[in-house]
Amino acid sequence: MTAMSDTLLINGQWRGSQDGAALPVVNPAHGTVIREIAKASPPDVDAAVRAAVGAFPAWAETPGREKAALMHRAMDIFRSKYLDEAARLLTQENGKPLNDSVKECRYSADVIDFYADESRRITGAHFAGDLGPTHSFILKQPVGVVAAIVPWNFPVDLLAWKLGPGLAAGCTFVVKPSEEAPLAVLLFIQALVDAGIPPGVLNVVTGAGDVGAQLVEHPLVNKIAFTGSTATGQWIAERAGRQMKRLTLELGGSAPFVVCRDANLDIAVPEAVRRAFSHTGQICISVNRIFVQQDVFEPFVGRFVELTRKLRVAADGLDEPDADMGPMINAQGVEKVRQHVGEAQAQGARVLVGGDAPTDSRYDPNGFFYLPTVLIDVNAQMRVMQEETFGPVAPIAMFHTLEQGIQMANDTPYGLAAYVYTQDLDAAFYAARRLNFGGVGINVNDITDIRGEFGGMRGSGVGRELGEGGLESYLEAKHVRYRYQPPGSR
Ligand code: NAD
């Protein structure tokens, strides 16, 4: 990138918007503008898609070995040249403490490396025909041009989950980063440019939702790989569905954390606290609802409150790299949390910790802060239990039997991640089978592993990322059936 707002990458060239329009990127710890990005105009979006279309045939036919070498080279460049700066930018644009940003950047590079190797393992199948002298070949071919649209909460990581398998498969891309946190992503992409990715294989259009919407409706885009809110995902499903585009939709969540009477509280309590409040509760697999069996309800709540009080909220994640959490992303995010907590209180919930913005003068009054908050006396009708709060709020409810706990956990329109803490293997398997979520953690508060599929049921989306399924979603199966003639019959 040469100038401040040259954030469009079209056919190998960084440039600004054709009409000169730009958008500010704000640091949520201070409410100040960090820099500007180009706001792509409709002709820019069209040019980016056409560049991806033009580059597709050659990239689709590039041998896996060459694609793998390029992707590995890019990640070597990213780690050695850009990672530190990308992590700092990530903290500045989305607020997470620096150590969490470094972790995200490192994991993103691992994902690209993992799929680089997979690009050499894409094969197909073949079999003798069932009805006469034919032989069938199942070819795996890339889906085509992909629009990758990502949110602000894990902007680099969630892009890597798309670029890794998609580039390995032979797809070309137009990337639409989030307008709230595009800067670290641009450095990640620069590493691929530095490594020599052919012009047009990877294009970037920055801007807000209207830019994403143009990609969704563009007739030359074959697949939409989207991570973001359920509302936006529903809109995309309707529009892209009409054109029969391929879809991967990773949407919102409302993860339950079920604590059985035999759970090891020394593990369950800190893991619940971490998953409820890290990244200020702004993770799709954050713990949103905690259900504790009656016998251990009091000790669990007591210890949960104690640990929550000890959490360190960074006033600036660059200065406090190892803090537990930082600010929220923007004023609307804080407002939503206020509403959910306020309404729950009005309906009888009690706030045991937090419940407001910090009053300490070390926090910038222009920043978007909200304290980690614990609620009890909650019920299933409250919005905090039904909707994705996407903030630092942990409502805790009681259950009596495991069956009831599972029922309460399943009482949500979402289905992304669930967690169960128990030392009873039967209970663990029973719960894992009955919970209607795309990922279930048993005695572990994270369901992410590059080799395992990640994704949601119902309101949490369609399709899977990571694992073999993540690669398959960038490939079309083509059945080639060949009839051969017995010798002498020609
Ligand atoms: P969002 O839906 O507001 O925006 C996501 C992206 O879509 C942004 O780049 C935005 O500019 C773009 N966009 C907005 N309107 C669009 C439209 N009509 N057409 C195309 N693109 C459009 O979501 P957000 O606030 O950035 O992210 C938070 C949400 O993402 C939460 O709901 C969270 O749970 C979800 N999320 C899900 C996962 C997962 O893997 N399931 C992971 C992270 C975040």
CSV table of C-alpha atoms and ligand atoms in Angstrom, one decimal, residues 149-153 158 161 176-179 207-209 212-213 216 226-230 232 235-236 250-253 283-284 388 390 416 454 460 465, ligand 1:
chain,number,residue,atom,x,y,z
A,149,ILE,CA,-16.7,-11.3,3.7
A,150,VAL,CA,-15.4,-11.1,7.3
A,151,PRO,CA,-16.3,-9.5,10.6
A,152,TRP,CA,-14.2,-7.4,12.9
A,153,ASN,CA,-13.9,-9.7,15.9
A,158,LEU,CA,-11.6,-15.8,9.9
A,161,TRP,CA,-10.2,-19.9,7.4
A,176,LYS,CA,-14.2,-7.7,1.9
A,177,PRO,CA,-12.7,-7.0,5.3
A,178,SER,CA,-14.9,-5.4,8.0
A,179,GLU,CA,-15.0,-1.6,7.9
A,207,GLY,CA,-15.9,-0.4,2.6
A,208,ALA,CA,-19.1,-1.1,4.6
A,209,GLY,CA,-22.0,-3.5,4.2
A,212,GLY,CA,-20.4,-6.7,0.6
A,213,ALA,CA,-23.9,-6.6,-0.7
A,216,VAL,CA,-23.3,-11.0,-3.0
A,226,PHE,CA,-19.4,-15.1,5.0
A,227,THR,CA,-18.8,-14.8,8.7
A,228,GLY,CA,-20.9,-12.3,10.6
A,229,SER,CA,-24.2,-11.7,12.2
A,230,THR,CA,-27.3,-13.9,11.7
A,232,THR,CA,-26.7,-10.2,7.6
A,235,TRP,CA,-30.1,-11.3,3.9
A,236,ILE,CA,-27.2,-13.0,2.1
A,250,GLU,CA,-20.8,-18.7,9.9
A,251,LEU,CA,-23.2,-16.7,12.0
A,252,GLY,CA,-24.0,-15.7,15.5
A,253,GLY,CA,-24.2,-17.9,18.6
A,283,ILE,CA,-16.7,-14.1,20.2
A,284,CYS,CA,-19.2,-16.3,18.3
A,388,GLU,CA,-26.6,-12.9,21.3
A,390,PHE,CA,-22.0,-10.1,22.2
A,416,LEU,CA,-22.8,-23.0,17.2
A,454,PHE,CA,-16.3,-25.7,12.7
A,460,SER,CA,-25.8,-20.1,13.5
A,465,GLU,CA,-15.0,-24.3,7.9
B,1,NAD,P1,-21.9,-8.0,10.5
B,1,NAD,O1,-22.9,-9.0,9.9
B,1,NAD,O2,-22.4,-6.7,10.8
B,1,NAD,O3,-20.8,-7.8,9.4
B,1,NAD,C1,-19.9,-8.8,8.9
B,1,NAD,C2,-19.4,-8.4,7.6
B,1,NAD,O4,-20.5,-8.3,6.6
B,1,NAD,C3,-18.7,-7.0,7.5
B,1,NAD,O5,-17.6,-7.0,6.7
B,1,NAD,C4,-19.8,-6.1,6.9
B,1,NAD,O6,-19.3,-5.0,6.3
B,1,NAD,C5,-20.5,-7.1,6.0
B,1,NAD,N1,-21.9,-6.8,5.6
B,1,NAD,C6,-22.8,-6.1,6.3
B,1,NAD,N2,-24.0,-6.1,5.6
B,1,NAD,C7,-23.8,-6.8,4.5
B,1,NAD,C8,-24.6,-7.2,3.4
B,1,NAD,N3,-25.9,-6.8,3.3
B,1,NAD,N4,-24.1,-7.9,2.4
B,1,NAD,C9,-22.8,-8.4,2.5
B,1,NAD,N5,-21.9,-8.0,3.5
B,1,NAD,C10,-22.4,-7.3,4.5
B,1,NAD,O7,-21.2,-8.7,11.7
B,1,NAD,P2,-20.1,-8.1,12.6
B,1,NAD,O8,-20.8,-7.2,13.6
B,1,NAD,O9,-18.9,-7.6,11.9
B,1,NAD,O10,-19.6,-9.4,13.4
B,1,NAD,C11,-20.1,-9.9,14.6
B,1,NAD,C12,-21.0,-11.1,14.3
B,1,NAD,O11,-20.3,-12.1,13.7
B,1,NAD,C13,-21.6,-11.8,15.5
B,1,NAD,O12,-22.9,-12.1,15.4
B,1,NAD,C14,-20.7,-13.0,15.7
B,1,NAD,O13,-21.3,-14.1,16.4
B,1,NAD,C15,-20.5,-13.4,14.3
B,1,NAD,N6,-19.4,-14.3,14.1
B,1,NAD,C16,-19.6,-15.6,13.8
B,1,NAD,C17,-18.5,-16.5,13.7
B,1,NAD,C18,-18.7,-17.9,13.3
B,1,NAD,O14,-17.7,-18.6,13.0
B,1,NAD,N7,-19.9,-18.5,13.4
B,1,NAD,C19,-17.2,-16.0,14.0
B,1,NAD,C20,-17.0,-14.7,14.3
B,1,NAD,C21,-18.1,-13.8,14.4
